[in-house]
CSV table of C-alpha atoms in Angstrom, one decimal:
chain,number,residue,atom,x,y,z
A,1,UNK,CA,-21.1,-38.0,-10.3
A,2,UNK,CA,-20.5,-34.4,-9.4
A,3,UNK,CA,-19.8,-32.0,-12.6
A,4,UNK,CA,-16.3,-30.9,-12.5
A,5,UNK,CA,-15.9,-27.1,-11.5
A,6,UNK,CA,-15.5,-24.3,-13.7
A,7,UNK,CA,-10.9,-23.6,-13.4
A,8,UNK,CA,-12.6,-20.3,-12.5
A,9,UNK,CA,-13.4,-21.3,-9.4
A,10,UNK,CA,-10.0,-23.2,-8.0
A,11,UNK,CA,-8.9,-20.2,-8.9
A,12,UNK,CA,-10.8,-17.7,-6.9
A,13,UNK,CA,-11.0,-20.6,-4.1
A,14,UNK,CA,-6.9,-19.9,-3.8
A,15,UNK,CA,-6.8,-16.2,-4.6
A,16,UNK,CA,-9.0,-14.8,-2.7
A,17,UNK,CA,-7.6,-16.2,0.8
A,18,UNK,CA,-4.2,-15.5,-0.5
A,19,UNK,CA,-4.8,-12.1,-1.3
A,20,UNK,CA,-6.6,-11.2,2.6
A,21,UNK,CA,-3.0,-12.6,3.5
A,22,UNK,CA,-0.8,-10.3,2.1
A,23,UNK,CA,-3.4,-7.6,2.2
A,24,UNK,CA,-4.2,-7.0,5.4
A,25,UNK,CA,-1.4,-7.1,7.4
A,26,UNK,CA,0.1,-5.0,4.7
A,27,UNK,CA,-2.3,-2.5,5.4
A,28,UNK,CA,-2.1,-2.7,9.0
A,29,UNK,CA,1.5,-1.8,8.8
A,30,UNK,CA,0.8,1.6,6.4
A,31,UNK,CA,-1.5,2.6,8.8
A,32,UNK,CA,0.8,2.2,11.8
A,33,UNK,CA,4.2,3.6,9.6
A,34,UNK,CA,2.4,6.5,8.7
A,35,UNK,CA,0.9,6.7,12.4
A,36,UNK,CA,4.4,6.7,14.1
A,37,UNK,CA,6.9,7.8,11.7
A,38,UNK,CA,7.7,10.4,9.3
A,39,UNK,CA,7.8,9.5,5.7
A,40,UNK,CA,8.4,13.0,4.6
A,41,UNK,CA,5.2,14.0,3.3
A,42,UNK,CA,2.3,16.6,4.6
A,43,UNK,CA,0.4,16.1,6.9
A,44,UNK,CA,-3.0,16.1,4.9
A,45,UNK,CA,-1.4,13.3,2.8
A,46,UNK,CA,-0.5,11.5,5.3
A,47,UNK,CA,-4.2,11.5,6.5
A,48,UNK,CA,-5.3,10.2,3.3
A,49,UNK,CA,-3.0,7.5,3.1
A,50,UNK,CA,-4.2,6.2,6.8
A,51,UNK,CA,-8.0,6.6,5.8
A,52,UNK,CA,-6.9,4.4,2.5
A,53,UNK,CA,-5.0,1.8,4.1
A,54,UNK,CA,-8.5,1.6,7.1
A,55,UNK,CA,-10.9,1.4,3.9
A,56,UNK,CA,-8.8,-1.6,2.1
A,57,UNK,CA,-8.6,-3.6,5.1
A,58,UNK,CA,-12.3,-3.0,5.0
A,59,UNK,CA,-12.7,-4.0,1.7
A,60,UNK,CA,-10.6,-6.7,2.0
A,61,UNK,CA,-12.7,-8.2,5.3
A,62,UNK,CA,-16.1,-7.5,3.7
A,63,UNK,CA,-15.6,-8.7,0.6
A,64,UNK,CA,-12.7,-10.7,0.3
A,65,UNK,CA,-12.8,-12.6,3.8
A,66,UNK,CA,-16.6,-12.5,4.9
A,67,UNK,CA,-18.8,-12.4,1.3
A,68,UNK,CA,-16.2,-14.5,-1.3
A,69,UNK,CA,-13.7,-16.6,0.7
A,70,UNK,CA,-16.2,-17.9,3.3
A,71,UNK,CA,-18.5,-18.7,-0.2
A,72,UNK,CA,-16.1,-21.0,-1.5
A,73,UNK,CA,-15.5,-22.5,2.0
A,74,UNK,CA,-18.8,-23.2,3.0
A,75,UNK,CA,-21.7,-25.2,2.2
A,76,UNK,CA,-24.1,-22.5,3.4
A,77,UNK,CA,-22.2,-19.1,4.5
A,78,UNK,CA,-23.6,-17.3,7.1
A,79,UNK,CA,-25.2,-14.0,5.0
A,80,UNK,CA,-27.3,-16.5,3.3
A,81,UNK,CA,-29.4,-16.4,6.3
A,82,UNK,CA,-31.4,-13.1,8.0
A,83,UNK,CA,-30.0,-10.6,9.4
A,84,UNK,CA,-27.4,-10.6,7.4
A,85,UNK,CA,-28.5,-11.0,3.9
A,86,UNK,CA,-29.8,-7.9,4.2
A,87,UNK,CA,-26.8,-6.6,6.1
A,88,UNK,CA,-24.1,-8.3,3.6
A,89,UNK,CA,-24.5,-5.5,0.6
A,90,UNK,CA,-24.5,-2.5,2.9
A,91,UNK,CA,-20.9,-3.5,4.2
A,92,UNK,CA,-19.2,-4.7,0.9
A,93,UNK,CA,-20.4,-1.7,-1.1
A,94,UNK,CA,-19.9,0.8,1.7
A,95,UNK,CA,-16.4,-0.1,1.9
A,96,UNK,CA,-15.9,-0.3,-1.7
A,97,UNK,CA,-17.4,3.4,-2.6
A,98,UNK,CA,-15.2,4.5,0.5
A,99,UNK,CA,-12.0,3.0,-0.5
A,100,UNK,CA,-12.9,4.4,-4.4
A,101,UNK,CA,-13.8,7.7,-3.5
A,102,UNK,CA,-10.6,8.2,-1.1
A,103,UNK,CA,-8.4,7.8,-4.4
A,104,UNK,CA,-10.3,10.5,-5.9
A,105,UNK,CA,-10.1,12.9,-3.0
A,106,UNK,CA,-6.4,11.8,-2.3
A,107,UNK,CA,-5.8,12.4,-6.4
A,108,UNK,CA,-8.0,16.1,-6.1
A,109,UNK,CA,-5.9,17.0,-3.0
A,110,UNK,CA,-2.2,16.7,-4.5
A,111,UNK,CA,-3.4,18.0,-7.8
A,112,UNK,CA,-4.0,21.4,-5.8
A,113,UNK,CA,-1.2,20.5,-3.7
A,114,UNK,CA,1.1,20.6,-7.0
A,115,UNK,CA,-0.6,23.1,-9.2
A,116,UNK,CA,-2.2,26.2,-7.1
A,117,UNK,CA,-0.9,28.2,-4.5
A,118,UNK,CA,-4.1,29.8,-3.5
A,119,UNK,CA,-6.3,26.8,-2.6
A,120,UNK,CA,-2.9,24.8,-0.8
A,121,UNK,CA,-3.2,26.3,2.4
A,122,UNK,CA,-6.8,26.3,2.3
A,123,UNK,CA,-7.5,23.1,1.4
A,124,UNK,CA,-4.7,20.9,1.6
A,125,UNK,CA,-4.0,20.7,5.3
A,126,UNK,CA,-5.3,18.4,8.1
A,127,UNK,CA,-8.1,20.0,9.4
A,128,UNK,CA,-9.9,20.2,6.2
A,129,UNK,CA,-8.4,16.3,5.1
A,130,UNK,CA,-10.3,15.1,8.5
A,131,UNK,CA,-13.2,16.9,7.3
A,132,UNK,CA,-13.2,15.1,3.5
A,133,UNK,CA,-12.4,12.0,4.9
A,134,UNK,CA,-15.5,11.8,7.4
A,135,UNK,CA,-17.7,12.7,4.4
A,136,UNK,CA,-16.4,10.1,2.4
A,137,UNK,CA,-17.1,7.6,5.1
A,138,UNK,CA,-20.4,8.6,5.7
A,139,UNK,CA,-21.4,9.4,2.3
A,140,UNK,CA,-20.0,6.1,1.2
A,141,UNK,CA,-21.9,4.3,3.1
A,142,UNK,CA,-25.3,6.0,3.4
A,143,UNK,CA,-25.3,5.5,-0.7
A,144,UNK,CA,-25.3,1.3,0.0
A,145,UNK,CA,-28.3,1.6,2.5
A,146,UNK,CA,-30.5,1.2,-0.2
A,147,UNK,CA,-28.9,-2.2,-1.0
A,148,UNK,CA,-30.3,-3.1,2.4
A,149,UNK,CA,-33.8,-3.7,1.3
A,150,UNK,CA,-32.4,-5.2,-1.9
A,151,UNK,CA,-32.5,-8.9,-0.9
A,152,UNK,CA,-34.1,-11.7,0.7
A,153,UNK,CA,-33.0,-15.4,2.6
A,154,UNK,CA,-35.3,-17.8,1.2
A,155,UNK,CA,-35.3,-21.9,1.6
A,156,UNK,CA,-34.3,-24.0,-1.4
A,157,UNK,CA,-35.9,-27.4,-0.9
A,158,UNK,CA,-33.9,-28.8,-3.8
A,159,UNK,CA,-30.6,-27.8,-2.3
A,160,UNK,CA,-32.1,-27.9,1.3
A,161,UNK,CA,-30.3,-24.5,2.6
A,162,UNK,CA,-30.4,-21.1,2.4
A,163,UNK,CA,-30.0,-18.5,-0.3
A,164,UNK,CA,-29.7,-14.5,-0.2
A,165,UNK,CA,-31.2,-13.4,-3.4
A,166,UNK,CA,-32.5,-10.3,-5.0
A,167,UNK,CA,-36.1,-10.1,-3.6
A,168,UNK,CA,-38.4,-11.3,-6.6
A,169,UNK,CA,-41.1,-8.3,-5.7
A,170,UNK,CA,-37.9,-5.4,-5.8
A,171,UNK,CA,-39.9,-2.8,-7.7
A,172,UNK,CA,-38.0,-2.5,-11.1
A,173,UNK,CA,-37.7,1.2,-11.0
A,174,UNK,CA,-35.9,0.9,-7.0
A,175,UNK,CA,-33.9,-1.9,-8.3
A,176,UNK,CA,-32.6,0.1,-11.5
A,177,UNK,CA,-32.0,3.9,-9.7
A,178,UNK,CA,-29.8,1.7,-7.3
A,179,UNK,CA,-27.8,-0.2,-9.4
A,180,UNK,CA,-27.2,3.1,-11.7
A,181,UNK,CA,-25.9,4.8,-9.0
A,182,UNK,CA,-24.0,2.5,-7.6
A,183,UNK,CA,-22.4,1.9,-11.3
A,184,UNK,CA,-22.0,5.6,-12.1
A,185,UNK,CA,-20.2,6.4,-8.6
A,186,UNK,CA,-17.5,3.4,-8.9
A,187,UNK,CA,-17.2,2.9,-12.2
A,188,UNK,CA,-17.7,6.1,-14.2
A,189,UNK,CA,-16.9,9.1,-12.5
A,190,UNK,CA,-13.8,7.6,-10.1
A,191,UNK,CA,-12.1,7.6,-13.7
A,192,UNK,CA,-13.3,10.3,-15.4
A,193,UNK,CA,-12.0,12.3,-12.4
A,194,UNK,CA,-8.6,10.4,-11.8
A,195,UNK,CA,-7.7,10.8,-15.5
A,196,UNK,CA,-8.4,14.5,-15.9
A,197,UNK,CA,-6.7,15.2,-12.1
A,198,UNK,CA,-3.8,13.2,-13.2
A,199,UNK,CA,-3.7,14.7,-16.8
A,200,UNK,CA,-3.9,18.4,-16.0
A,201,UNK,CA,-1.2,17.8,-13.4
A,202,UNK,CA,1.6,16.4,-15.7
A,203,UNK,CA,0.6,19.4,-18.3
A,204,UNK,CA,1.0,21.9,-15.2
A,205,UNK,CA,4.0,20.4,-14.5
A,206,UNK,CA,5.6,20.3,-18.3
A,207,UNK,CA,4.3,24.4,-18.9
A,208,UNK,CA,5.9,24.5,-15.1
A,209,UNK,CA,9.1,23.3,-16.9
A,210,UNK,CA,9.4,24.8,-19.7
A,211,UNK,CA,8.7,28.3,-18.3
A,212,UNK,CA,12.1,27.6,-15.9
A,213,UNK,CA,13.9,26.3,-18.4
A,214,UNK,CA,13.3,29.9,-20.3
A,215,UNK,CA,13.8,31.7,-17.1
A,216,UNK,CA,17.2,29.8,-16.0
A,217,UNK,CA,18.1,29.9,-20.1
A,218,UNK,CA,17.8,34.1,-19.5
A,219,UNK,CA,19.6,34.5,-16.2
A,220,UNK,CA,22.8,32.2,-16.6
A,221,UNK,CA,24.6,35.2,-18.3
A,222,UNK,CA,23.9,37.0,-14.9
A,223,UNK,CA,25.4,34.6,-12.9
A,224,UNK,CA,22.5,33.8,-10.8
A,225,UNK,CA,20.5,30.6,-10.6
A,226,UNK,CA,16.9,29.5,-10.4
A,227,UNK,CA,15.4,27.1,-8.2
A,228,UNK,CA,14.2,24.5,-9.3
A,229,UNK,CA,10.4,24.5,-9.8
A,230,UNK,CA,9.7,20.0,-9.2
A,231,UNK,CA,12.3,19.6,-6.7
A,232,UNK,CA,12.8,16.5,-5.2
A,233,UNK,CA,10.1,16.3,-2.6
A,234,UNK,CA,7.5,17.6,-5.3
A,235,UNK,CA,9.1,15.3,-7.7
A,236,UNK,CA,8.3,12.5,-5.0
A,237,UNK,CA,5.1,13.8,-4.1
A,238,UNK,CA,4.0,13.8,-8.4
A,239,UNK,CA,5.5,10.1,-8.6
A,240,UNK,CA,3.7,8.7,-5.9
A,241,UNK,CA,0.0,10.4,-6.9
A,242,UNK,CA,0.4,9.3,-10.6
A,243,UNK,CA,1.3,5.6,-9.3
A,244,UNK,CA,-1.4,5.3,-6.5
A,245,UNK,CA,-4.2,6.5,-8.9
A,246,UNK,CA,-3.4,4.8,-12.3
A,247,UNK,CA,-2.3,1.6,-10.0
A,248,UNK,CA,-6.0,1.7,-9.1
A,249,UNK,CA,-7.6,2.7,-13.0
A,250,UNK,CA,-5.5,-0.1,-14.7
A,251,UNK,CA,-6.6,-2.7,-12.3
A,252,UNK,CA,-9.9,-1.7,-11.6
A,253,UNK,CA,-10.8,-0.6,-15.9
A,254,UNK,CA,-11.8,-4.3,-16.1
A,255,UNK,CA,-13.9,-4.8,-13.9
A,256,UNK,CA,-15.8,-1.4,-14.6
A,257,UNK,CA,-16.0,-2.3,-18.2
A,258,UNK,CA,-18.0,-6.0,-17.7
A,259,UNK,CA,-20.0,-4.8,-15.0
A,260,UNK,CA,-21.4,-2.1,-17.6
A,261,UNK,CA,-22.0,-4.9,-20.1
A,262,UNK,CA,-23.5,-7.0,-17.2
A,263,UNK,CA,-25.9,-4.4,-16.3
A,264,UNK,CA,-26.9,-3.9,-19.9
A,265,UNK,CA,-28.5,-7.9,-20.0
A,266,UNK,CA,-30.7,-7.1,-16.9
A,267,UNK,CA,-30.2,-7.6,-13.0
A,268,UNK,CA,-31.0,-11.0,-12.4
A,269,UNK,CA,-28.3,-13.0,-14.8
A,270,UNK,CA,-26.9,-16.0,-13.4
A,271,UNK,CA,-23.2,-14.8,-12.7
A,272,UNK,CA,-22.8,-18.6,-11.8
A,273,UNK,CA,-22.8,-19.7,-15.5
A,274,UNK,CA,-19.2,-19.7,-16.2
A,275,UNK,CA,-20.3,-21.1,-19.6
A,276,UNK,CA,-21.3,-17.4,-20.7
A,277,UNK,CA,-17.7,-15.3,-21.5
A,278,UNK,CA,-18.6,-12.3,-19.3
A,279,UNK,CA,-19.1,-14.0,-16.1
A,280,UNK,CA,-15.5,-15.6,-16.8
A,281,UNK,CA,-14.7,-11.7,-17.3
A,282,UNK,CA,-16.2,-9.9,-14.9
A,283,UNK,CA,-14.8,-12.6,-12.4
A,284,UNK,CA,-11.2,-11.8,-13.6
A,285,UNK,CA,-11.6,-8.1,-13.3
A,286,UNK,CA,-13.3,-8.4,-10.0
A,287,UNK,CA,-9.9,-10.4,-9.0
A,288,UNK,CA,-7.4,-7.5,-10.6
A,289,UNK,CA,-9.9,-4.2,-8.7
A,290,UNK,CA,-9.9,-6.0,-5.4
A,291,UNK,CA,-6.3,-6.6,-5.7
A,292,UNK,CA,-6.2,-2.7,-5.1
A,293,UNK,CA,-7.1,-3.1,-1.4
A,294,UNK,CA,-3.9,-5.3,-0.9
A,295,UNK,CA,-0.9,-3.1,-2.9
A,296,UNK,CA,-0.6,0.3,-1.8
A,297,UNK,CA,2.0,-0.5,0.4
A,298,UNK,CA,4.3,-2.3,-2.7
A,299,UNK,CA,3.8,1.3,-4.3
A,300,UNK,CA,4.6,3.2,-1.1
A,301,UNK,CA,7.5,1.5,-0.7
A,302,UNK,CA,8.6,1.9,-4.8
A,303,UNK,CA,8.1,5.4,-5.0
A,304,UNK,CA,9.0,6.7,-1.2
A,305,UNK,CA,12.2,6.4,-0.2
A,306,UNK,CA,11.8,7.0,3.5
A,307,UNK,CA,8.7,4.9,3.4
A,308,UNK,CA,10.7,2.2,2.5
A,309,UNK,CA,13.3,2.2,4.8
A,310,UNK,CA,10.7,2.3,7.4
A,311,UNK,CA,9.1,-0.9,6.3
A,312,UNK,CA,12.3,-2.6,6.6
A,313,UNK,CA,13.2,-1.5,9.3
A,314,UNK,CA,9.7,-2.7,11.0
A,315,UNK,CA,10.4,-6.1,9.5
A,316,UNK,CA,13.9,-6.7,11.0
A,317,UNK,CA,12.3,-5.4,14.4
A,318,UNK,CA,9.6,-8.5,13.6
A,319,UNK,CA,12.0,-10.9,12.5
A,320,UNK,CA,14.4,-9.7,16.0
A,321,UNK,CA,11.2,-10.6,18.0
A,322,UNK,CA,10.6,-13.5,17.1
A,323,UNK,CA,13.8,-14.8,16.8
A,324,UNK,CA,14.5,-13.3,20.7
A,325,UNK,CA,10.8,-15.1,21.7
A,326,UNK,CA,11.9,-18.4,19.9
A,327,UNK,CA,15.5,-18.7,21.3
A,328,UNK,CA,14.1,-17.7,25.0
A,329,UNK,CA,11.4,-20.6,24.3
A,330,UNK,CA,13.9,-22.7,23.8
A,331,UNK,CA,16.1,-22.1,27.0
A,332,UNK,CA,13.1,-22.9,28.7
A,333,UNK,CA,13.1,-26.1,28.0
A,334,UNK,CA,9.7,-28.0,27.7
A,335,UNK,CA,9.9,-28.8,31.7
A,336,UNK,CA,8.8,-25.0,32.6
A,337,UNK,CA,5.8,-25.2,30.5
């Protein structure tokens, strides 16, 4: 009699597929909103947000779709075998750094957006936002080549099919520089960047505050009034940053956290065992920072008013269309087939 499966598993076997769901097309539809329309943000933004919604459907096919779903769905999935064993990595960690370090950038660019006035027009416009984005791309995924020569498809002749497996003669020193850098680029830095970004912004913006609340305290005798520094659009523009970034530290601390422990006990662990505590961990936060890749739009559409309106208004026109094609389906009787 078969063992009974770890509850782990029925639930990634249901999660993962349900999260590509929602996730892509969720993605597709940023990408084309902030293609067509005008949410009423700048342009360099707006560049940022497309790249991010391009890198989470990535991240979502590689990983989610391709490397986990198609795991639980199949006997033997098809990166077990060569080419693509070797292949697999380069994909799923190429998106991954890409979609990670676009956060950062995205965070680094309203930060000067908000705070300076000499490096704004400089910096944060689209000609230099196509430039950062193209580095991230390539930079993101020339760092996961080196997971290319990582593994190996070998023959189990006690299961009698294929396995992709960290090569058994992967020099120790290769295997440890790679894995270090790969830990210390997602799951160190992204954070210690994000949080410092995102903490000398909302102490900008409070020293901001206070200095117009002094200014507007000294002039209402005269009659005159002050602007107001955070107006709405910057108010907006603060709101959605903090959300987008923290969104993506809270559900992504997990995950950074247990793969640190996990590479602490060595590279070769059987992340199988569910009977040890941190597979059952590092499982769950790998579940909470992929779900990342699949809610940007939710957040868009909480903090952005005109972003909002636009994805209702592009689900109406769906729903319209498919009521039209239904009802004109149905006039056509099944005899014009």
């Amino acid at each position: 009699m078969a063992a009974e499966e770890h509850w782990m598993i029925h639930l990634q076997r249901v999660y993962y597929p349900v999260l590509a769901i929602v996730g892509i097309p969720s993605n597709v539809m940023c990408f084309l909103i902030f293609w067509r329309r005008k949410c009423m943000l700048s342009k360099s933004s707006t560049l940022y947000l497309m790249a991010i919604a391009i890198a989470d459907t990535a991240v979502l096919m590689f990983i989610v779709v391709l490397e986990i779903s198609v795991k639980y769905f199949t006997v033997e999935p098809f990166w077990a075998r060569e080419p693509w064993c070797s292949m697999r990595d380069v994909f799923t960690y190429g998106a991954y750094n890409v979609s990670t370090w676009l956060i950062v950038a995205f965070t680094a660019e309203r930060f000067l957006a908000i705070t300076t006035w000499r490096f704004k027009n400089r910096i944060c416009n689209s000609r230099c936002a196509v430039r950062i984005i193209g580095s991230i791309f390539f930079m993101g995924l020339l760092l996961a080549v080196p997971y290319y020569w990582a593994y190996i498809s070998v023959y189990k002749q006690d299961i009698q099919r294929w396995l992709c497996i960290y090569r058994p003669d992967l020099p120790i020193a290769y295997a440890f520089t790679m894995v270090s850098i790969q830990t210390t680029l997602t799951h160190i830095l992204p954070f210690i960047f994000i949080g410092l970004l995102n903490g000398l912004t909302l102490r900008q913006i409070s020293l901001s505050n206070r200095v117009h609340a002094a200014t507007e305290a000294c002039k209402s005798a005269s009659g005159h009034k002050v602007a107001p520094l955070l107006r709405s659009r910057k108010r907006k523009s603060v709101v959605l940053l903090v959300t987008v970034s923290m969104t993506f530290v809270l559900l992504s601390i997990t995950r950074s956290i247990t793969q640190l422990i996990l590479r602490t006990q060595g590279l070769f662990i059987n992340r199988d065992d569910y009977s040890l505590d941190i597979n059952v961990a590092a499982d769950i936060g790998t579940m909470l920072s992929l779900t990342n890749a699949a809610v940007n739009m939710y957040l868009y559409a909480c903090t952005q008013t005109k972003f909002r309106q636009e994805v209702i208004a592009s689900v109406k026109y769906c729903l319209w269309r498919g009521c039209l094609a239904r009802d004109e389906h149905s006039l056509r009787g099944p005899g014009h087939g």
